[in-house]
PDB file of N, CA and C in Angstrom:
ATOM      1  N   MET A  30      -4.303  13.560  50.039  1.00 85.00           N
ATOM      2  CA  MET A  30      -5.023  13.888  50.103  1.00 85.00           C
ATOM      3  C   MET A  30      -5.252  14.933  51.214  1.00 85.00           C
ATOM      4  N   ASP A  31      -6.290  15.634  51.261  1.00 88.00           N
ATOM      5  CA  ASP A  31      -6.225  16.990  52.033  1.00 88.00           C
ATOM      6  C   ASP A  31      -7.030  16.587  53.169  1.00 88.00           C
ATOM      7  N   GLU A  32      -7.264  17.376  54.041  1.00 91.00           N
ATOM      8  CA  GLU A  32      -7.663  16.545  55.177  1.00 91.00           C
ATOM      9  C   GLU A  32      -9.678  16.561  55.140  1.00 91.00           C
ATOM     10  N   PRO A  33     -10.007  17.635  54.664  1.00 92.00           N
ATOM     11  CA  PRO A  33     -11.356  17.863  54.445  1.00 92.00           C
ATOM     12  C   PRO A  33     -12.086  16.764  53.425  1.00 92.00           C
ATOM     13  N   HIS A  34     -11.279  16.254  52.552  1.00 92.00           N
ATOM     14  CA  HIS A  34     -11.386  15.223  51.669  1.00 92.00           C
ATOM     15  C   HIS A  34     -11.395  13.755  52.393  1.00 92.00           C
ATOM     16  N   TYR A  35     -10.532  13.804  53.196  1.00 95.00           N
ATOM     17  CA  TYR A  35     -10.188  12.318  54.333  1.00 95.00           C
ATOM     18  C   TYR A  35     -11.529  12.725  55.279  1.00 95.00           C
ATOM     19  N   ASN A  36     -12.223  13.206  55.874  1.00 95.00           N
ATOM     20  CA  ASN A  36     -13.001  13.360  56.635  1.00 95.00           C
ATOM     21  C   ASN A  36     -14.159  12.721  55.746  1.00 95.00           C
ATOM     22  N   TYR A  37     -14.516  13.639  54.617  1.00 95.00           N
ATOM     23  CA  TYR A  37     -15.597  13.184  53.744  1.00 95.00           C
ATOM     24  C   TYR A  37     -15.481  11.636  53.496  1.00 95.00           C
ATOM     25  N   GLY A  38     -14.798  11.266  52.929  1.00 96.00           N
ATOM     26  CA  GLY A  38     -14.499   9.762  52.859  1.00 96.00           C
ATOM     27  C   GLY A  38     -15.063   8.659  53.789  1.00 96.00           C
ATOM     28  N   MET A  39     -13.927   9.136  55.122  1.00 97.00           N
ATOM     29  CA  MET A  39     -14.467   8.588  56.641  1.00 97.00           C
ATOM     30  C   MET A  39     -15.678   8.953  56.713  1.00 97.00           C
ATOM     31  N   LYS A  40     -16.698   9.740  56.589  1.00 97.00           N
ATOM     32  CA  LYS A  40     -18.238   9.743  56.983  1.00 97.00           C
ATOM     33  C   LYS A  40     -18.859   8.971  55.888  1.00 97.00           C
ATOM     34  N   ALA A  41     -18.528   8.506  54.900  1.00 97.00           N
ATOM     35  CA  ALA A  41     -19.002   7.929  53.803  1.00 97.00           C
ATOM     36  C   ALA A  41     -18.818   6.317  54.568  1.00 97.00           C
ATOM     37  N   LEU A  42     -17.414   5.860  54.701  1.00 97.00           N
ATOM     38  CA  LEU A  42     -17.226   4.545  55.245  1.00 97.00           C
ATOM     39  C   LEU A  42     -18.274   4.186  56.494  1.00 97.00           C
ATOM     40  N   GLU A  43     -18.349   5.207  57.207  1.00 97.00           N
ATOM     41  CA  GLU A  43     -19.120   5.174  58.780  1.00 97.00           C
ATOM     42  C   GLU A  43     -20.600   4.432  58.212  1.00 97.00           C
ATOM     43  N   ILE A  44     -21.323   5.184  56.870  1.00 97.00           N
ATOM     44  CA  ILE A  44     -22.789   4.950  56.531  1.00 97.00           C
ATOM     45  C   ILE A  44     -22.621   3.513  56.096  1.00 97.00           C
ATOM     46  N   ALA A  45     -21.758   3.464  55.281  1.00 96.00           N
ATOM     47  CA  ALA A  45     -21.412   1.886  54.854  1.00 96.00           C
ATOM     48  C   ALA A  45     -21.170   0.731  56.017  1.00 96.00           C
ATOM     49  N   ASP A  46     -20.595   1.436  56.928  1.00 97.00           N
ATOM     50  CA  ASP A  46     -20.442   0.475  57.877  1.00 97.00           C
ATOM     51  C   ASP A  46     -21.489  -0.001  58.494  1.00 97.00           C
ATOM     52  N   LYS A  47     -22.483   0.971  58.859  1.00 97.00           N
ATOM     53  CA  LYS A  47     -23.664   1.171  59.549  1.00 97.00           C
ATOM     54  C   LYS A  47     -24.432   0.342  58.755  1.00 97.00           C
ATOM     55  N   LEU A  48     -24.685   0.556  57.332  1.00 96.00           N
ATOM     56  CA  LEU A  48     -25.429  -0.374  56.359  1.00 96.00           C
ATOM     57  C   LEU A  48     -25.106  -1.741  56.485  1.00 96.00           C
ATOM     58  N   ILE A  49     -23.944  -2.349  56.777  1.00 95.00           N
ATOM     59  CA  ILE A  49     -23.374  -3.930  56.399  1.00 95.00           C
ATOM     60  C   ILE A  49     -23.626  -4.177  57.886  1.00 95.00           C
ATOM     61  N   ASP A  50     -23.633  -3.560  58.618  1.00 95.00           N
ATOM     62  CA  ASP A  50     -23.541  -4.044  60.305  1.00 95.00           C
ATOM     63  C   ASP A  50     -25.126  -3.849  60.810  1.00 95.00           C
ATOM     64  N   PHE A  51     -26.247  -3.249  59.570  1.00 95.00           N
ATOM     65  CA  PHE A  51     -27.686  -3.622  59.518  1.00 95.00           C
ATOM     66  C   PHE A  51     -27.911  -2.326  60.756  1.00 95.00           C
ATOM     67  N   GLU A  52     -27.232  -1.353  61.088  1.00 97.00           N
ATOM     68  CA  GLU A  52     -27.745  -0.266  61.853  1.00 97.00           C
ATOM     69  C   GLU A  52     -28.546   0.737  60.795  1.00 97.00           C
ATOM     70  N   LEU A  53     -28.346   0.674  59.649  1.00 95.00           N
ATOM     71  CA  LEU A  53     -29.014   1.376  58.649  1.00 95.00           C
ATOM     72  C   LEU A  53     -29.695   0.917  57.927  1.00 95.00           C
ATOM     73  N   SER A  54     -31.097   1.255  57.136  1.00 94.00           N
ATOM     74  CA  SER A  54     -31.611   0.272  56.239  1.00 94.00           C
ATOM     75  C   SER A  54     -30.951   0.730  54.957  1.00 94.00           C
ATOM     76  N   SER A  55     -31.088   0.529  54.121  1.00 93.00           N
ATOM     77  CA  SER A  55     -30.475   0.773  52.298  1.00 93.00           C
ATOM     78  C   SER A  55     -31.109   2.144  52.291  1.00 93.00           C
ATOM     79  N   ASP A  56     -32.671   2.534  52.281  1.00 95.00           N
ATOM     80  CA  ASP A  56     -33.118   3.664  52.516  1.00 95.00           C
ATOM     81  C   ASP A  56     -32.456   4.753  53.267  1.00 95.00           C
ATOM     82  N   GLU A  57     -32.106   4.751  54.574  1.00 96.00           N
ATOM     83  CA  GLU A  57     -31.061   5.510  55.659  1.00 96.00           C
ATOM     84  C   GLU A  57     -29.935   5.778  54.756  1.00 96.00           C
ATOM     85  N   ALA A  58     -29.343   4.755  54.475  1.00 96.00           N
ATOM     86  CA  ALA A  58     -28.266   5.114  53.982  1.00 96.00           C
ATOM     87  C   ALA A  58     -27.914   5.267  52.929  1.00 96.00           C
ATOM     88  N   PHE A  59     -28.688   5.456  51.712  1.00 95.00           N
ATOM     89  CA  PHE A  59     -28.683   6.062  50.669  1.00 95.00           C
ATOM     90  C   PHE A  59     -29.084   7.507  50.591  1.00 95.00           C
ATOM     91  N   GLU A  60     -30.007   7.826  51.816  1.00 96.00           N
ATOM     92  CA  GLU A  60     -30.325   9.113  52.121  1.00 96.00           C
ATOM     93  C   GLU A  60     -29.233   9.921  52.773  1.00 96.00           C
ATOM     94  N   GLN A  61     -28.404   9.115  53.829  1.00 97.00           N
ATOM     95  CA  GLN A  61     -27.298   9.763  54.161  1.00 97.00           C
ATOM     96  C   GLN A  61     -26.050  10.118  53.494  1.00 97.00           C
ATOM     97  N   LEU A  62     -26.038   9.145  52.788  1.00 96.00           N
ATOM     98  CA  LEU A  62     -24.678   9.179  51.315  1.00 96.00           C
ATOM     99  C   LEU A  62     -25.371  10.315  50.785  1.00 96.00           C
ATOM    100  N   GLY A  63     -25.976  10.689  50.362  1.00 95.00           N
ATOM    101  CA  GLY A  63     -26.950  11.502  49.386  1.00 95.00           C
ATOM    102  C   GLY A  63     -26.528  13.046  50.158  1.00 95.00           C
ATOM    103  N   ALA A  64     -27.071  13.412  51.231  1.00 96.00           N
ATOM    104  CA  ALA A  64     -26.588  14.324  52.041  1.00 96.00           C
ATOM    105  C   ALA A  64     -25.317  14.884  52.359  1.00 96.00           C
ATOM    106  N   LEU A  65     -24.524  13.588  52.393  1.00 96.00           N
ATOM    107  CA  LEU A  65     -23.124  13.814  52.416  1.00 96.00           C
ATOM    108  C   LEU A  65     -22.465  14.606  51.127  1.00 96.00           C
ATOM    109  N   MET A  66     -22.729  13.669  49.936  1.00 92.00           N
ATOM    110  CA  MET A  66     -22.598  13.924  48.668  1.00 92.00           C
ATOM    111  C   MET A  66     -23.090  15.540  48.345  1.00 92.00           C
ATOM    112  N   ASP A  67     -24.237  15.639  48.991  1.00 93.00           N
ATOM    113  CA  ASP A  67     -24.370  17.470  48.396  1.00 93.00           C
ATOM    114  C   ASP A  67     -23.107  17.927  49.148  1.00 93.00           C
ATOM    115  N   SER A  68     -22.565  18.010  50.391  1.00 91.00           N
ATOM    116  CA  SER A  68     -21.809  18.851  51.204  1.00 91.00           C
ATOM    117  C   SER A  68     -20.432  18.447  50.317  1.00 91.00           C
ATOM    118  N   LYS A  69     -19.991  18.310  49.127  1.00 88.00           N
ATOM    119  CA  LYS A  69     -19.096  17.967  47.864  1.00 88.00           C
ATOM    120  C   LYS A  69     -18.696  19.470  47.711  1.00 88.00           C
ATOM    121  N   ALA A  70     -19.679  20.141  47.726  1.00 84.00           N
ATOM    122  CA  ALA A  70     -19.778  21.100  46.854  1.00 84.00           C
ATOM    123  C   ALA A  70     -18.428  22.441  48.080  1.00 84.00           C
ATOM    124  N   LEU A  71     -18.836  22.218  48.998  1.00 88.00           N
ATOM    125  CA  LEU A  71     -17.747  22.612  50.298  1.00 88.00           C
ATOM    126  C   LEU A  71     -16.383  21.951  50.280  1.00 88.00           C
ATOM    127  N   LEU A  72     -16.106  21.284  49.537  1.00 87.00           N
ATOM    128  CA  LEU A  72     -14.673  20.453  49.676  1.00 87.00           C
ATOM    129  C   LEU A  72     -13.954  21.314  48.995  1.00 87.00           C
ATOM    130  N   PRO A  73     -12.501  21.310  49.037  1.00 85.00           N
ATOM    131  CA  PRO A  73     -11.712  22.472  48.507  1.00 85.00           C
ATOM    132  C   PRO A  73     -11.545  21.571  46.900  1.00 85.00           C
ATOM    133  N   GLU A  74     -11.617  22.568  46.019  1.00 85.00           N
ATOM    134  CA  GLU A  74     -10.823  21.988  44.687  1.00 85.00           C
ATOM    135  C   GLU A  74      -9.829  21.934  44.454  1.00 85.00           C
ATOM    136  N   THR A  75      -9.213  20.779  43.528  1.00 82.00           N
ATOM    137  CA  THR A  75      -7.680  20.619  43.400  1.00 82.00           C
ATOM    138  C   THR A  75      -7.483  20.912  41.849  1.00 82.00           C
ATOM    139  N   GLU A  76      -6.869  21.110  41.154  1.00 80.00           N
ATOM    140  CA  GLU A  76      -6.894  21.274  39.596  1.00 80.00           C
ATOM    141  C   GLU A  76      -5.604  20.621  39.293  1.00 80.00           C
ATOM    142  N   TYR A  77      -5.772  19.972  38.249  1.00 81.00           N
ATOM    143  CA  TYR A  77      -4.859  18.747  37.522  1.00 81.00           C
ATOM    144  C   TYR A  77      -3.379  19.201  37.898  1.00 81.00           C
ATOM    145  N   GLY A  78      -2.745  18.485  38.433  1.00 80.00           N
ATOM    146  CA  GLY A  78      -1.371  18.842  38.655  1.00 80.00           C
ATOM    147  C   GLY A  78      -1.198  19.236  39.964  1.00 80.00           C
ATOM    148  N   ASP A  79      -2.270  19.324  40.751  1.00 84.00           N
ATOM    149  CA  ASP A  79      -2.028  19.743  42.436  1.00 84.00           C
ATOM    150  C   ASP A  79      -2.215  18.722  43.218  1.00 84.00           C
ATOM    151  N   GLU A  80      -0.853  18.576  43.862  1.00 83.00           N
ATOM    152  CA  GLU A  80      -0.453  17.674  45.017  1.00 83.00           C
ATOM    153  C   GLU A  80      -1.718  16.629  45.423  1.00 83.00           C
ATOM    154  N   PHE A  81      -2.452  16.719  45.663  1.00 85.00           N
ATOM    155  CA  PHE A  81      -3.857  16.043  46.166  1.00 85.00           C
ATOM    156  C   PHE A  81      -5.036  16.263  45.181  1.00 85.00           C
ATOM    157  N   HIS A  82      -4.755  16.343  43.759  1.00 82.00           N
ATOM    158  CA  HIS A  82      -5.476  15.933  42.852  1.00 82.00           C
ATOM    159  C   HIS A  82      -6.564  14.454  42.617  1.00 82.00           C
ATOM    160  N   PHE A  83      -5.378  13.888  42.394  1.00 87.00           N
ATOM    161  CA  PHE A  83      -5.994  12.462  42.293  1.00 87.00           C
ATOM    162  C   PHE A  83      -6.117  11.273  43.140  1.00 87.00           C
ATOM    163  N   SER A  84      -5.744  11.770  44.692  1.00 89.00           N
ATOM    164  CA  SER A  84      -6.056  11.349  45.917  1.00 89.00           C
ATOM    165  C   SER A  84      -7.671  11.889  46.017  1.00 89.00           C
ATOM    166  N   ASN A  85      -7.728  13.457  45.985  1.00 87.00           N
ATOM    167  CA  ASN A  85      -8.952  13.557  46.249  1.00 87.00           C
ATOM    168  C   ASN A  85     -10.445  13.229  44.973  1.00 87.00           C
ATOM    169  N   SER A  86      -9.712  13.281  43.836  1.00 89.00           N
ATOM    170  CA  SER A  86     -10.642  12.975  42.862  1.00 89.00           C
ATOM    171  C   SER A  86     -11.168  11.304  43.379  1.00 89.00           C
ATOM    172  N   GLY A  87     -10.260  10.345  43.420  1.00 91.00           N
ATOM    173  CA  GLY A  87     -10.675   9.122  43.688  1.00 91.00           C
ATOM    174  C   GLY A  87     -11.438   8.910  45.221  1.00 91.00           C
ATOM    175  N   ILE A  88     -11.658  10.019  45.918  1.00 93.00           N
ATOM    176  CA  ILE A  88     -11.919   9.557  46.891  1.00 93.00           C
ATOM    177  C   ILE A  88     -13.446  10.307  46.444  1.00 93.00           C
ATOM    178  N   GLU A  89     -13.891  11.151  46.145  1.00 93.00           N
ATOM    179  CA  GLU A  89     -14.992  11.629  45.719  1.00 93.00           C
ATOM    180  C   GLU A  89     -15.345  10.364  44.544  1.00 93.00           C
ATOM    181  N   SER A  90     -14.968   9.808  43.869  1.00 94.00           N
ATOM    182  CA  SER A  90     -14.974   8.870  42.685  1.00 94.00           C
ATOM    183  C   SER A  90     -15.770   7.747  43.890  1.00 94.00           C
ATOM    184  N   ASN A  91     -14.683   7.053  44.546  1.00 95.00           N
ATOM    185  CA  ASN A  91     -15.546   5.794  45.141  1.00 95.00           C
ATOM    186  C   ASN A  91     -16.700   6.129  46.077  1.00 95.00           C
ATOM    187  N   VAL A  92     -17.130   7.193  46.671  1.00 96.00           N
ATOM    188  CA  VAL A  92     -17.813   8.003  47.712  1.00 96.00           C
ATOM    189  C   VAL A  92     -19.491   7.776  46.277  1.00 96.00           C
ATOM    190  N   LEU A  93     -19.234   8.213  45.195  1.00 95.00           N
ATOM    191  CA  LEU A  93     -20.283   8.153  44.231  1.00 95.00           C
ATOM    192  C   LEU A  93     -20.229   6.801  43.786  1.00 95.00           C
ATOM    193  N   TYR A  94     -19.551   5.970  43.554  1.00 95.00           N
ATOM    194  CA  TYR A  94     -19.748   4.464  43.517  1.00 95.00           C
ATOM    195  C   TYR A  94     -20.533   3.842  44.497  1.00 95.00           C
ATOM    196  N   LEU A  95     -20.313   4.166  45.612  1.00 96.00           N
ATOM    197  CA  LEU A  95     -20.727   3.751  47.340  1.00 96.00           C
ATOM    198  C   LEU A  95     -21.818   3.685  46.935  1.00 96.00           C
ATOM    199  N   HIS A  96     -22.491   5.307  46.389  1.00 96.00           N
ATOM    200  CA  HIS A  96     -23.885   5.404  46.736  1.00 96.00           C
ATOM    201  C   HIS A  96     -24.461   4.894  45.671  1.00 96.00           C
ATOM    202  N   SER A  97     -24.017   4.998  44.630  1.00 94.00           N
ATOM    203  CA  SER A  97     -24.965   4.289  43.458  1.00 94.00           C
ATOM    204  C   SER A  97     -25.161   2.877  43.579  1.00 94.00           C
ATOM    205  N   GLU A  98     -24.083   1.599  44.035  1.00 94.00           N
ATOM    206  CA  GLU A  98     -24.204   0.455  44.938  1.00 94.00           C
ATOM    207  C   GLU A  98     -25.555   0.416  45.469  1.00 94.00           C
ATOM    208  N   ILE A  99     -25.738   0.873  46.610  1.00 95.00           N
ATOM    209  CA  ILE A  99     -26.529   1.445  47.499  1.00 95.00           C
ATOM    210  C   ILE A  99     -28.183   1.514  46.904  1.00 95.00           C
ATOM    211  N   LEU A 100     -27.881   2.498  45.892  1.00 94.00           N
ATOM    212  CA  LEU A 100     -29.353   2.316  45.083  1.00 94.00           C
ATOM    213  C   LEU A 100     -29.410   1.082  44.612  1.00 94.00           C
ATOM    214  N   TYR A 101     -28.182   0.674  43.797  1.00 92.00           N
ATOM    215  CA  TYR A 101     -28.809  -0.585  43.667  1.00 92.00           C
ATOM    216  C   TYR A 101     -29.317  -1.853  44.201  1.00 92.00           C
ATOM    217  N   LEU A 102     -28.592  -1.824  45.602  1.00 93.00           N
ATOM    218  CA  LEU A 102     -29.299  -2.760  46.475  1.00 93.00           C
ATOM    219  C   LEU A 102     -30.849  -2.128  46.987  1.00 93.00           C
ATOM    220  N   ARG A 103     -30.672  -0.668  46.882  1.00 91.00           N
ATOM    221  CA  ARG A 103     -32.603  -0.922  47.330  1.00 91.00           C
ATOM    222  C   ARG A 103     -33.252  -1.084  46.140  1.00 91.00           C
ATOM    223  N   ILE A 104     -32.950  -0.850  44.891  1.00 89.00           N
ATOM    224  CA  ILE A 104     -33.652  -1.962  43.789  1.00 89.00           C
ATOM    225  C   ILE A 104     -33.415  -3.084  43.341  1.00 89.00           C
ATOM    226  N   GLY A 105     -33.105  -3.746  44.842  1.00 87.00           N
ATOM    227  CA  GLY A 105     -32.664  -5.271  43.927  1.00 87.00           C
ATOM    228  C   GLY A 105     -32.047  -5.847  43.266  1.00 87.00           C
ATOM    229  N   ASP A 106     -30.876  -5.354  42.704  1.00 88.00           N
ATOM    230  CA  ASP A 106     -30.040  -5.103  41.980  1.00 88.00           C
ATOM    231  C   ASP A 106     -28.472  -5.533  42.162  1.00 88.00           C
ATOM    232  N   SER A 107     -28.406  -5.530  43.702  1.00 87.00           N
ATOM    233  CA  SER A 107     -27.122  -5.830  44.231  1.00 87.00           C
ATOM    234  C   SER A 107     -27.167  -6.705  45.753  1.00 87.00           C
ATOM    235  N   ASP A 108     -25.888  -6.577  46.112  1.00 91.00           N
ATOM    236  CA  ASP A 108     -26.387  -6.843  47.994  1.00 91.00           C
ATOM    237  C   ASP A 108     -25.068  -6.472  48.392  1.00 91.00           C
ATOM    238  N   LEU A 109     -25.168  -7.114  49.972  1.00 91.00           N
ATOM    239  CA  LEU A 109     -24.298  -6.849  50.964  1.00 91.00           C
ATOM    240  C   LEU A 109     -22.581  -6.934  50.523  1.00 91.00           C
ATOM    241  N   ASP A 110     -22.392  -8.104  49.860  1.00 92.00           N
ATOM    242  CA  ASP A 110     -21.101  -7.979  49.212  1.00 92.00           C
ATOM    243  C   ASP A 110     -20.497  -7.008  48.323  1.00 92.00           C
ATOM    244  N   SER A 111     -21.338  -6.351  47.268  1.00 93.00           N
ATOM    245  CA  SER A 111     -20.844  -5.401  46.612  1.00 93.00           C
ATOM    246  C   SER A 111     -20.636  -4.044  47.172  1.00 93.00           C
ATOM    247  N   ILE A 112     -21.448  -4.176  48.016  1.00 95.00           N
ATOM    248  CA  ILE A 112     -21.347  -2.763  49.186  1.00 95.00           C
ATOM    249  C   ILE A 112     -20.202  -3.043  49.367  1.00 95.00           C
ATOM    250  N   MET A 113     -19.805  -4.029  50.432  1.00 95.00           N
ATOM    251  CA  MET A 113     -18.670  -4.087  50.643  1.00 95.00           C
ATOM    252  C   MET A 113     -17.332  -3.985  49.930  1.00 95.00           C
ATOM    253  N   GLU A 114     -17.264  -4.369  48.936  1.00 95.00           N
ATOM    254  CA  GLU A 114     -16.496  -4.053  47.557  1.00 95.00           C
ATOM    255  C   GLU A 114     -16.505  -2.994  47.538  1.00 95.00           C
ATOM    256  N   LYS A 115     -17.518  -2.194  47.323  1.00 95.00           N
ATOM    257  CA  LYS A 115     -17.356  -0.479  47.184  1.00 95.00           C
ATOM    258  C   LYS A 115     -16.738  -0.048  48.702  1.00 95.00           C
ATOM    259  N   ARG A 116     -17.020  -0.265  49.637  1.00 95.00           N
ATOM    260  CA  ARG A 116     -16.471   0.372  50.871  1.00 95.00           C
ATOM    261  C   ARG A 116     -15.035  -0.047  51.140  1.00 95.00           C
ATOM    262  N   ASN A 117     -14.689  -1.289  50.906  1.00 96.00           N
ATOM    263  CA  ASN A 117     -12.983  -1.667  50.569  1.00 96.00           C
ATOM    264  C   ASN A 117     -12.722  -0.995  49.779  1.00 96.00           C
ATOM    265  N   ALA A 118     -12.944  -0.731  48.435  1.00 95.00           N
ATOM    266  CA  ALA A 118     -12.209   0.468  47.569  1.00 95.00           C
ATOM    267  C   ALA A 118     -12.258   1.820  48.017  1.00 95.00           C
ATOM    268  N   LEU A 119     -12.929   2.632  48.633  1.00 95.00           N
ATOM    269  CA  LEU A 119     -13.106   3.786  49.222  1.00 95.00           C
ATOM    270  C   LEU A 119     -11.894   3.684  50.457  1.00 95.00           C
ATOM    271  N   ALA A 120     -12.065   2.434  51.248  1.00 96.00           N
ATOM    272  CA  ALA A 120     -10.962   2.571  52.059  1.00 96.00           C
ATOM    273  C   ALA A 120      -9.265   2.350  51.967  1.00 96.00           C
ATOM    274  N   GLN A 121      -9.460   1.716  50.921  1.00 95.00           N
ATOM    275  CA  GLN A 121      -7.957   1.874  50.372  1.00 95.00           C
ATOM    276  C   GLN A 121      -7.602   2.894  49.663  1.00 95.00           C
ATOM    277  N   CYS A 122      -8.488   3.800  49.135  1.00 92.00           N
ATOM    278  CA  CYS A 122      -8.089   5.132  48.430  1.00 92.00           C
ATOM    279  C   CYS A 122      -7.545   5.965  50.060  1.00 92.00           C
ATOM    280  N   LEU A 123      -8.446   6.302  51.235  1.00 93.00           N
ATOM    281  CA  LEU A 123      -8.137   7.054  52.198  1.00 93.00           C
ATOM    282  C   LEU A 123      -6.972   6.312  53.303  1.00 93.00           C
ATOM    283  N   GLY A 124      -6.326   4.924  52.452  1.00 90.00           N
ATOM    284  CA  GLY A 124      -5.515   4.324  53.535  1.00 90.00           C
ATOM    285  C   GLY A 124      -5.821   3.317  54.635  1.00 90.00           C
ATOM    286  N   GLU A 125      -6.982   3.114  54.761  1.00 84.00           N
ATOM    287  CA  GLU A 125      -7.426   2.685  55.982  1.00 84.00           C
ATOM    288  C   GLU A 125      -7.671   1.069  55.872  1.00 84.00           C
TER     289      GLU A 125
END
């Protein structure tokens, strides 16, 4: 993965960890992760076959999945265990 994608994913992990540790509400985490996702346009694009294509795409996808899971938490259709699963999947993509 490239460094900007790594930093993007780590920021998402930080938000998820704050939610799990009750330092952020689900509304705050959803808003912060949404703002982070708005910055995705600033990330370098990779084309299929590029060295970092799959790892960068995996990070972007896992951040999206985490954001969706937080939405489900907000409406009562998820729990912190599911957030932790999505968080850990992202951490695995990042090698953390």
